Amino acid sequence: MPGKKFAYLAEVGPPSPAADGRPETGPEYRVRVAKDGPPTVKDINTLSDLFSHSVSRFGDKNCLGKRTKEGYSWRTYSQTAREVAAVGSALVAAGLAPGGRVGVYGPNAPEWMITMQACNRQGFYCVPLYDTLGESAVEYIVKHAEVTAVAVLGSKLGALAASLPALRDRVRTVVYWDEADAATLRRVADLGIAVHAFHEFVALGEASPAAAATVQADDLCTIMYTSGTTGDPKGVMLSHRAVVSTVLSLDAFLTDAGVRMGTEDSLLSFLPLAHIFDRAAEELILYVGGSIGYWAGNVKELLPDVKALRPTLFCSVPRVFDRIYSTVTGQIASGGAVKKFLFHTAFNTKLARLKRGVAQDKVRCQTLWGAGACRAVYGLIACLARTPHRFSAFPWLPGAPCPTRTPPHSSTCLQAAPIWDKIVFKKIKAALGGRCRVLVSGGAPLSLHAEEFLRVCMGALVVQGYGLTETCAASFIAYPSEPDHMGTVGPPQPAISFRLEGVPEMKYSPSADPPRGEVCIRGASLFKGYYKDQEKTDEVLTRDGWFYTGDIGELSPTGGLKIIDRKKNIFKLSQGEYVAVEKVESAYKLCPSVEQIWVYGNSLESVLVAVAVPTQERLDAHGGAGDVAAKCADPELKKAILKELAAAAKEGGLKGFEQVRGVILESEPFSVENELMTPTFKLKRPQLQAKYQKEIDALYNTLRR
């Protein structure tokens, strides 16, 4: 079974050939464990049901934690539920009815989650506002979504107040948490807007309690605006059914993968709650009775937050994991010969065992013999009888595969490298608090070298996921103990089915070997459309429920999905060659001297150029006088980094026309603050082009000489 093609998938619909101008489509697949449909739980149809279910089971357990100097102070589930009911009641008293819109503006905090759960209870639509959005974007979303009440961090109230004069006929209530400037509070009040401190608002609700509203599964729970790499953000309408299906699906997946989550588990909340990735993770933790500790709001203090909470589940984006990888490998490279030898020996030994399917941690043997007897007796017989040529399979060797495993999942009687974990990797694991047992990467592709590093060094199960706001984020997740899923995002989650559709102009076909094509998804976790934009909805969502992601996928031998390209982010060079820019950038991320890179080309030029941000280590190694900007302008450093990029291109298998021929070095990283990245760390290509167009034109003129 492990070697069987698409072992994790069940075909639930036939392929179709190209016809009437439509490209061919591959079969419709579901994950095998959910071939008959998505998981459901009796009496849990809405997010309010889900939270109430947890409160009744875990009332005295820690729920939401706020960072303090001493560590974390906690609200229990029962305490949180009382505040949720109070805030919901106060919003009703402020004039909101089911279907009313409540904006939330600020970094993740317990008050953020309480406000969102209050919206779920009363049937309001929560409209998240990224805390890094500028005034114009906040004003646009508040107007577009018809928001009438806003909960805001006190220090963000000034930014909101700047937009309120244009919104005074819309916004009637403002609630702030933490401290706020007195002058700003007066400015808001002078506009005729009721403004309350969060604790005062809770007291108002307790004085005028309102019953929970009757909410249906297909009612909206949120209008979540995409971060927007181009143009105005789109309002993604998500129903209670979509988010509940995602949470139940995640729980079913983790159980099937051998990961049981419960009251001992905790999550550090620092990715934006305004994005569906973190929201889905937090709703899952609440469902299983775990605890959520909210960061202090300062990225420079993230590691102290981690060490204070010591989370068991750590969700992040590739950019953060890449930094961990670069930091550790840089320290190893600068260490002594013995340190290097031990690390590389341990790393290569453990990686080889993980690739054979040996477990990260011990897995209990499922035979009546028990683990010890299985290794000593049954395992020996099985090895001699069935696989005598595989000496690595003998039961007394470290990491021996269990002969009783049930495919397609790997399980073992021993763990991959217990001694190396204690001697070499223990200190690295401690960087995330020492208790982390599941690492989740999402938001963008995680490079294979970073994934291998995390799997080996962090002593935790590592999974890479894929999804969009429109699909509630968790659409595909890799099984952590399946070797074939390294470098993929795994099979679909139980809530959805998928198929691949051919893209002839890019030479992708679902009938090829391996199958490739645009990833199309349908199922319970899909969005209902874009708010006030039927035209854009019809562009991506068909009448029979298929959502066209725009991403190009490839199926691995067992049915794991690998995202290899982007249908829209392609351009043609002057000689007629098509370039998939995200694929090119992914290859260049292997270059250890580059922190960030943006690749550019167009149909009037025959070659690619790039803007790259060198790592601090590379700048320090360059030596010489001058600040960072002066070093980036040094032709010798440009020449050296271009040579290193060429080596990365070769290692990444890029063709000649896919390689950059000129580079601009930038001293300031691309960031949300300088509007060159979205809050989920995706490149804003139009903004990058606008910023660097003059330098790009000058570089092309130089290359033509």
XYZ file of C-alpha atoms in Angstrom, residues 19-673:
655
model
C -14.177 19.896 -25.019
C -15.938 23.085 -26.169
C -12.928 25.236 -25.411
C -12.581 23.870 -21.888
C -9.354 22.087 -20.915
C -9.276 18.522 -19.628
C -9.828 17.814 -15.932
C -8.486 15.022 -13.795
C -10.555 12.853 -11.440
C -12.214 14.354 -8.386
C -10.447 13.157 -5.225
C -11.169 13.107 -1.513
C -8.796 11.990 1.218
C -9.347 8.265 1.740
C -10.398 8.546 5.398
C -13.253 10.908 4.411
C -14.293 9.373 1.104
C -17.937 9.279 2.238
C -18.045 12.930 3.291
C -16.738 15.462 5.810
C -16.826 14.856 9.578
C -19.702 16.238 11.641
C -20.462 16.455 15.364
C -24.017 16.324 16.676
C -25.407 19.702 17.770
C -22.379 21.679 16.538
C -23.532 23.657 13.498
C -22.272 27.155 14.254
C -19.209 28.686 15.862
C -21.351 29.674 18.839
C -22.302 25.997 19.256
C -18.637 25.048 19.054
C -17.553 27.497 21.758
C -20.488 26.665 24.045
C -19.655 22.971 23.656
C -16.104 23.660 24.871
C -17.227 25.877 27.772
C -19.480 23.092 29.042
C -16.599 20.576 28.909
C -13.601 22.692 29.927
C -15.073 25.470 32.063
C -12.288 25.638 34.654
C -9.406 25.177 32.193
C -7.194 28.017 30.960
C -8.580 29.566 27.790
C -7.116 32.980 26.863
C -3.804 34.269 28.200
C -2.433 37.804 28.289
C 1.308 38.471 28.426
C 2.610 39.964 31.669
C 6.085 40.607 33.053
C 5.820 37.428 35.106
C 4.539 35.256 32.245
C 0.843 34.914 31.367
C -2.362 35.737 33.225
C -5.293 33.546 32.249
C -9.033 33.669 31.749
C -10.733 30.289 32.112
C -13.304 29.081 29.584
C -16.118 30.032 31.975
C -14.705 33.518 32.564
C -14.229 34.005 28.831
C -17.809 32.886 28.145
C -19.170 35.454 30.624
C -17.264 38.265 28.904
C -18.384 37.016 25.480
C -22.023 37.158 26.579
C -21.512 40.614 28.110
C -19.857 42.124 25.029
C -22.539 40.600 22.804
C -25.242 42.075 25.037
C -23.595 45.512 25.033
C -23.437 45.476 21.222
C -27.155 44.632 21.122
C -27.799 47.548 23.483
C -25.778 49.747 21.113
C -28.322 49.016 18.388
C -26.835 46.072 16.475
C -29.108 43.301 15.226
C -28.222 39.951 13.608
C -26.337 40.728 10.410
C -24.738 43.838 11.949
C -21.043 44.467 11.196
C -18.374 44.782 13.896
C -14.829 45.754 12.949
C -11.812 44.676 15.013
C -8.612 46.715 14.629
C -5.407 45.783 16.390
C -2.907 42.989 17.000
C -4.041 39.679 18.467
C -5.259 39.908 22.064
C -7.824 38.198 24.322
C -10.183 41.139 23.696
C -9.917 40.441 19.951
C -11.080 36.848 20.427
C -13.788 37.798 22.929
C -15.238 40.346 20.483
C -15.200 37.777 17.686
C -16.955 35.170 19.841
C -19.516 37.807 20.849
C -20.242 38.330 17.144
C -20.682 34.561 16.713
C -23.120 34.481 19.657
C -25.300 37.328 18.417
C -25.176 36.650 14.667
C -23.083 39.728 13.836
C -20.487 39.689 11.064
C -16.962 40.147 12.374
C -14.923 42.311 9.980
C -11.225 41.983 10.836
C -8.912 44.900 10.058
C -5.209 44.147 9.734
C -3.421 46.146 12.410
C -0.801 47.147 9.808
C -3.313 48.613 7.362
C -3.035 52.315 6.605
C -5.802 54.848 7.114
C -7.087 54.633 3.545
C -7.484 50.835 3.679
C -9.241 50.979 7.052
C -11.610 53.627 5.742
C -12.277 51.592 2.584
C -13.097 48.379 4.468
C -15.261 50.071 7.105
C -17.299 51.759 4.364
C -17.411 48.752 2.052
C -18.475 46.311 4.785
C -20.887 48.834 6.370
C -19.308 48.542 9.813
C -21.180 50.332 12.631
C -19.085 49.332 15.679
C -15.317 48.965 16.026
C -13.224 47.330 18.752
C -9.689 48.706 18.684
C -6.401 48.550 20.582
C -5.971 51.804 22.532
C -2.702 52.713 20.818
C -4.399 52.239 17.424
C -7.276 54.546 18.271
C -5.423 57.546 16.834
C -5.110 55.869 13.426
C -8.804 54.975 13.510
C -9.756 58.478 14.669
C -8.087 59.966 11.586
C -10.630 58.103 9.434
C -13.682 58.653 11.640
C -14.679 62.121 10.322
C -15.374 60.440 6.972
C -17.164 57.583 8.752
C -19.216 59.486 11.326
C -22.453 58.701 9.508
C -21.542 54.997 9.650
C -19.628 54.159 12.863
C -21.665 54.750 16.034
C -19.737 52.808 18.686
C -16.023 52.442 19.445
C -14.662 50.113 22.125
C -10.962 50.136 23.012
C -8.777 47.831 25.073
C -5.604 48.755 26.971
C -4.660 52.417 27.416
C -5.729 55.206 25.023
C -4.667 58.844 24.713
C -7.114 61.191 26.455
C -7.005 63.772 23.655
C -7.818 61.094 21.079
C -10.737 59.875 23.172
C -12.133 63.441 23.198
C -11.714 63.703 19.410
C -13.791 60.542 18.934
C -16.456 61.631 21.420
C -16.684 65.078 19.809
C -17.734 63.363 16.573
C -20.853 62.088 18.342
C -19.531 58.518 18.528
C -20.014 56.549 21.743
C -16.604 55.445 23.012
C -16.074 52.892 25.809
C -13.156 51.196 27.507
C -13.427 47.427 27.118
C -14.026 46.735 30.811
C -16.738 49.434 30.858
C -18.395 47.822 27.838
C -18.384 44.448 29.605
C -20.076 46.063 32.613
C -22.730 47.627 30.348
C -23.513 44.226 28.878
C -23.696 42.565 32.297
C -26.222 45.217 33.348
C -28.404 44.603 30.273
C -28.066 40.909 29.359
C -29.377 39.799 25.961
C -30.209 36.272 24.900
C -28.023 34.626 22.291
C -29.416 35.024 18.779
C -30.681 32.136 16.686
C -27.909 31.580 14.151
C -27.982 29.148 11.230
C -25.041 27.246 9.752
C -25.279 29.082 6.432
C -25.339 32.546 8.033
C -22.178 34.577 7.597
C -19.801 34.771 10.526
C -17.262 37.085 8.918
C -16.413 39.248 5.945
C -12.662 38.719 5.812
C -10.747 40.991 3.482
C -7.846 39.538 1.567
C -4.543 41.270 2.174
C -4.459 42.438 -1.437
C -1.301 42.094 -3.531
C -2.970 44.304 -6.151
C -5.765 46.865 -5.920
C -8.408 47.093 -3.223
C -8.880 44.074 -0.936
C -11.798 41.746 -1.649
C -14.309 40.898 1.079
C -14.464 37.106 1.404
C -17.808 35.986 2.849
C -17.373 32.997 5.165
C -20.275 31.186 6.803
C -20.433 29.428 10.154
C -20.651 26.140 8.246
C -17.368 26.848 6.439
C -15.337 27.576 9.575
C -16.942 24.814 11.673
C -16.262 22.310 8.869
C -12.644 23.437 8.812
C -12.214 22.989 12.576
C -13.819 19.528 12.609
C -11.785 18.595 9.558
C -8.531 19.656 11.223
C -9.367 17.642 14.329
C -10.167 14.566 12.224
C -6.940 14.957 10.247
C -4.770 15.276 13.360
C -6.434 12.224 14.914
C -5.842 10.211 11.745
C -2.213 11.389 11.725
C -1.753 10.150 15.304
C -1.847 13.574 16.987
C -4.426 13.900 19.750
C -4.854 17.461 20.980
C -6.453 18.397 24.271
C -6.364 20.522 27.396
C -2.578 20.254 27.790
C -1.975 21.882 24.419
C -1.291 25.568 23.893
C -0.835 27.915 20.949
C 1.114 31.168 20.755
C -1.076 33.655 18.896
C 1.025 36.086 16.875
C 0.053 35.581 13.229
C -2.743 38.040 12.391
C -6.149 36.947 13.672
C -7.430 39.011 10.779
C -6.194 36.200 8.522
C -8.015 32.873 8.269
C -4.850 30.806 8.924
C -4.540 31.923 12.533
C -8.279 32.113 13.115
C -8.727 28.460 12.090
C -5.859 27.416 14.372
C -7.324 29.308 17.344
C -10.828 27.942 16.801
C -9.305 24.438 16.740
C -7.504 25.013 20.041
C -10.751 26.244 21.616
C -12.603 23.190 20.298
C -10.168 20.719 21.924
C -9.978 22.651 25.216
C -6.447 23.970 24.818
C -5.150 27.411 25.765
C -4.170 30.403 23.621
C -1.427 32.729 24.816
C -1.333 36.089 23.030
C 1.990 37.698 22.215
C 3.014 41.105 23.560
C 2.649 42.648 20.096
C 6.332 43.310 19.440
C 8.087 41.055 16.929
C 11.422 41.762 18.643
C 9.986 40.233 21.830
C 8.560 37.152 20.129
C 11.154 34.707 21.496
C 10.567 35.817 25.125
C 6.832 35.273 24.492
C 7.599 31.772 23.219
C 9.763 30.945 26.217
C 7.137 32.273 28.635
C 4.299 30.236 27.117
C 6.231 27.138 25.933
C 3.583 26.264 23.306
C 2.916 22.728 22.094
C 1.540 23.937 18.734
C 3.471 26.570 16.799
C 1.947 27.981 13.621
C 4.008 30.321 11.498
C 4.940 31.360 7.988
C 8.032 30.313 5.999
C 9.736 33.649 6.541
C 9.954 33.017 10.303
C 11.101 29.422 9.836
C 13.699 30.543 7.279
C 15.129 32.943 9.869
C 15.394 30.155 12.434
C 17.131 28.000 9.828
C 19.566 30.778 8.854
C 20.384 31.613 12.474
C 21.131 28.034 13.501
C 23.063 27.069 10.369
C 25.053 30.296 10.637
C 26.013 29.418 14.209
C 27.041 25.915 13.147
C 29.101 27.255 10.241
C 30.993 29.604 12.551
C 31.632 26.888 15.150
C 34.587 24.569 15.567
C 35.330 21.405 13.609
C 33.992 19.092 16.331
C 30.726 21.031 16.586
C 30.254 20.895 12.805
C 31.053 17.177 12.660
C 28.589 16.301 15.417
C 25.811 18.418 13.950
C 26.142 17.157 10.372
C 26.515 13.534 11.477
C 23.434 13.797 13.658
C 21.497 15.722 11.019
C 22.229 13.333 8.150
C 21.594 10.241 10.271
C 18.233 11.422 11.522
C 17.117 12.798 8.146
C 17.853 9.454 6.473
C 15.739 7.655 9.075
C 12.859 10.119 8.766
C 12.895 9.613 5.003
C 12.541 5.858 5.603
C 9.366 6.511 7.571
C 10.812 6.225 11.070
C 8.811 8.248 13.584
C 9.954 11.496 15.181
C 8.800 10.136 18.554
C 8.134 6.643 19.835
C 4.965 5.063 18.448
C 3.267 2.389 20.464
C 3.320 -0.980 18.746
C -0.199 -2.156 17.888
C 0.340 -5.918 18.355
C -0.537 -8.170 21.288
C 3.171 -8.867 21.642
C 3.820 -5.327 22.823
C 6.623 -3.094 21.625
C 9.482 -5.027 23.248
C 8.256 -8.451 22.195
C 7.522 -7.211 18.696
C 11.064 -5.980 18.270
C 12.639 -9.068 19.750
C 10.539 -11.851 18.199
C 7.896 -11.004 15.618
C 9.974 -8.268 14.066
C 12.922 -10.604 13.528
C 10.741 -13.256 11.917
C 9.053 -10.696 9.683
C 12.357 -9.167 8.645
C 13.890 -12.555 7.777
C 10.790 -13.813 6.024
C 9.828 -10.707 4.043
C 12.717 -8.272 3.794
C 15.999 -10.128 4.450
C 17.893 -7.736 2.177
C 16.990 -4.680 4.283
C 19.392 -4.884 7.188
C 18.154 -1.460 8.334
C 14.811 -3.110 9.095
C 16.158 -5.380 11.831
C 14.324 -4.648 15.083
C 17.358 -4.094 17.303
C 18.727 -1.286 15.137
C 17.779 2.325 16.064
C 14.792 3.472 14.052
C 13.684 0.046 12.858
C 10.347 0.145 10.988
C 7.541 -1.707 12.734
C 6.490 -4.705 10.586
C 2.901 -4.426 11.835
C 2.263 -0.916 10.536
C -1.036 -0.195 8.847
C -0.552 1.580 5.522
C -0.521 4.163 4.243
C 0.612 5.696 7.532
C 4.080 5.053 8.886
C 4.463 3.851 12.447
C 7.503 2.504 14.192
C 8.577 0.771 17.347
C 11.456 3.184 17.865
C 12.027 6.858 17.296
C 14.381 8.238 14.686
C 17.312 9.502 16.772
C 16.694 9.665 20.549
C 20.383 9.973 21.440
C 21.101 12.707 18.887
C 17.951 14.516 20.039
C 19.378 14.728 23.559
C 22.987 15.458 22.640
C 22.691 17.771 19.609
C 19.135 18.952 18.983
C 17.882 19.627 22.518
C 19.166 23.217 22.607
C 17.657 23.986 19.201
C 14.287 22.613 20.300
C 14.511 24.832 23.390
C 14.346 27.922 21.146
C 10.590 27.264 20.835
C 10.144 26.570 24.530
C 11.080 22.886 24.559
C 7.489 21.531 24.598
C 6.510 22.041 20.963
C 5.228 18.838 19.374
C 3.603 20.147 16.186
C 4.965 22.821 13.826
C 2.645 24.123 11.108
C 3.816 26.214 8.160
C 1.379 28.021 5.892
C 0.781 31.208 3.935
C 3.474 30.443 1.327
C 5.572 27.455 0.198
C 8.157 26.246 2.708
C 11.487 25.452 1.061
C 12.548 21.797 1.252
C 15.824 22.576 3.022
C 13.966 24.530 5.731
C 11.385 21.752 6.117
C 14.092 19.103 6.487
C 15.876 21.279 9.043
C 12.703 21.705 11.123
C 11.849 17.993 10.964
C 15.318 17.006 12.123
C 16.229 19.696 14.649
C 13.010 20.730 16.375
C 11.990 17.335 17.756
C 8.428 17.971 16.601
C 6.078 16.826 13.888
C 6.262 19.257 10.980
C 3.382 19.799 8.585
C 3.063 22.153 5.669
C -0.420 23.301 4.774
C -2.065 25.046 1.852
C -5.252 26.985 1.410
C -6.697 30.419 0.746
C -9.000 32.783 2.585
C -11.692 31.566 0.190
C -11.186 27.962 1.372
C -10.732 28.680 5.109
C -6.963 28.169 4.841
C -6.716 24.493 5.812
C -7.402 22.784 2.476
C -4.403 20.444 2.236
C -2.036 19.323 5.006
C 0.862 16.884 4.791
C 0.919 13.820 7.042
C 3.880 14.454 9.368
C 5.197 10.874 9.350
C 4.824 10.213 5.630
C 8.221 10.536 3.868
C 6.587 11.068 0.480
C 4.918 14.207 1.813
C 8.172 16.072 2.381
C 8.123 19.054 0.068
C 4.361 18.759 -0.469
C 1.245 20.102 1.259
C -0.210 16.613 1.505
C -3.692 15.339 0.598
C -6.939 17.296 0.905
C -8.534 17.849 4.274
C -11.701 15.848 5.033
C -13.930 18.901 4.422
C -13.143 19.184 0.699
C -12.559 17.405 -2.592
C -10.289 18.594 -5.392
C -9.286 18.042 -8.993
C -6.586 19.303 -11.343
C -7.539 21.146 -14.532
C -5.190 21.378 -17.493
C -3.423 24.626 -18.401
C -2.398 24.047 -22.028
C -0.587 27.366 -22.472
C 1.755 26.397 -19.631
C 1.944 22.735 -20.760
C 0.340 21.353 -17.589
C -1.894 18.303 -17.942
C -3.751 16.225 -15.301
C -3.313 13.113 -17.469
C 0.487 13.445 -17.539
C 2.841 11.548 -15.251
C 2.956 13.110 -12.720
C -0.452 14.822 -13.032
C -0.241 18.606 -13.109
C -2.775 21.386 -13.433
C -4.691 24.195 -11.781
C -5.961 23.205 -8.333
C -9.766 23.347 -8.139
C -11.541 22.845 -4.794
C -15.095 22.356 -3.612
C -16.676 21.413 -0.319
C -18.196 22.610 2.930
C -15.322 24.957 3.831
C -15.633 27.175 0.727
C -16.619 30.831 0.859
C -19.987 32.111 -0.347
C -18.534 34.767 -2.659
C -16.955 38.224 -2.593
C -19.010 40.860 -0.835
C -20.636 43.282 -3.305
C -18.625 41.827 -6.201
C -20.533 39.202 -8.154
C -18.316 39.675 -11.209
C -15.142 38.619 -9.375
C -17.066 35.825 -7.662
C -18.148 34.419 -11.027
C -14.542 34.517 -12.257
C -13.385 31.966 -9.680
C -16.478 30.130 -8.375
C -18.572 27.966 -10.720
C -22.253 27.214 -10.332
C -21.523 23.603 -9.390
C -19.254 24.751 -6.565
C -15.735 24.543 -7.977
C -13.328 27.221 -6.802
C -10.409 27.955 -9.148
C -7.388 28.750 -6.990
C -5.023 29.978 -9.735
C -2.296 27.738 -8.258
C -0.652 24.956 -10.243
C -0.300 21.651 -8.415
C 1.452 18.336 -8.974
C 0.540 15.013 -7.333
C 3.210 12.968 -5.562
C 3.209 9.141 -5.799
C 0.992 8.755 -2.710
C -1.282 11.688 -3.551
C 0.357 14.588 -1.754
C -0.118 17.916 -3.526
C 2.892 20.028 -4.390
C 2.336 23.655 -5.430
C 4.757 24.262 -8.288
C 3.552 27.392 -10.017
C 1.060 30.244 -10.148
C -1.187 30.591 -13.168
C -1.396 34.373 -13.016
C 2.166 35.254 -12.004
C 3.702 34.433 -15.359
C 5.110 36.734 -17.999
C 6.594 36.304 -21.432
C 10.110 37.424 -22.332
C 10.871 39.054 -25.659
C 12.089 35.748 -27.182
C 8.714 34.148 -26.385
C 9.692 32.131 -23.291
C 7.200 32.036 -20.403
C 8.557 32.579 -16.896
C 6.763 31.445 -13.724
C 8.203 34.038 -11.384
C 7.284 32.371 -8.078
C 9.034 29.183 -9.145
C 12.150 31.229 -9.974
C 12.061 33.110 -6.672
C 11.656 29.850 -4.794
C 14.896 28.542 -6.321
C 16.770 31.712 -5.418
C 15.679 31.424 -1.783
C 18.284 28.654 -1.547
C 20.976 31.322 -1.786
C 22.303 31.761 1.780
C 23.391 35.364 1.112
C 19.893 36.625 0.288
C 17.220 37.450 2.868
C 14.541 38.426 0.307
C 14.340 38.566 -3.476
C 11.922 39.918 -6.082
C 12.402 38.842 -9.699
C 11.225 41.006 -12.599
C 10.905 40.629 -16.350
C 8.654 41.738 -19.203
C 7.897 41.046 -22.862
C 10.187 43.845 -24.081
C 13.300 42.334 -22.473
C 15.076 39.041 -23.041
C 16.456 38.521 -19.526
C 15.370 38.693 -15.895
C 16.643 41.053 -13.222
C 16.109 41.067 -9.486
C 16.031 43.225 -6.387
C 17.595 41.380 -3.461
C 18.006 42.147 0.229
C 21.315 40.655 1.456
C 21.482 38.952 4.840
C 23.203 40.801 7.655
C 25.780 38.010 7.823
C 26.666 38.514 4.153
C 27.004 42.254 4.624
C 29.246 41.749 7.645
C 31.396 39.277 5.714
C 31.874 41.807 2.913
C 33.865 43.990 5.288
C 35.148 47.428 4.450
C 33.960 50.805 5.629
C 30.559 52.318 5.079
C 27.007 51.743 6.222
C 24.610 49.094 4.889
C 23.384 51.298 2.032
C 26.952 51.985 0.906
C 27.788 48.288 0.919
C 24.684 47.497 -1.143
C 25.840 50.039 -3.727
C 29.288 48.424 -3.970
C 29.718 46.851 -7.459
C 31.979 44.163 -6.008
C 29.280 42.958 -3.617
C 26.717 42.966 -6.449
C 29.068 40.898 -8.585
C 29.690 38.423 -5.758
C 26.000 37.988 -4.925
C 25.085 37.601 -8.598
C 27.597 34.749 -8.744
C 26.042 33.162 -5.650
C 22.574 33.537 -7.177
C 23.852 31.733 -10.279
C 24.956 28.837 -8.068
C 21.514 28.718 -6.423
C 19.864 28.767 -9.870
C 21.959 25.793 -10.928
C 21.125 23.906 -7.747
C 17.439 24.734 -8.221
C 17.448 23.476 -11.824
C 16.537 26.789 -13.454
C 16.827 27.063 -17.217
C 19.023 29.720 -18.793
C 16.190 32.140 -19.514
C 14.923 31.736 -15.923
C 18.171 33.033 -14.410
C 18.632 36.663 -13.404
C 21.383 38.542 -15.251
C 21.460 41.643 -13.114
C 20.745 42.471 -9.498
C 19.914 45.554 -7.447
C 20.844 45.287 -3.775
C 18.470 46.863 -1.289
C 19.469 47.716 2.282
C 15.901 48.008 3.606
C 13.936 44.727 3.825
C 10.581 44.428 2.076
C 7.947 44.752 4.793
C 4.317 45.459 5.565
C 5.299 48.867 6.933
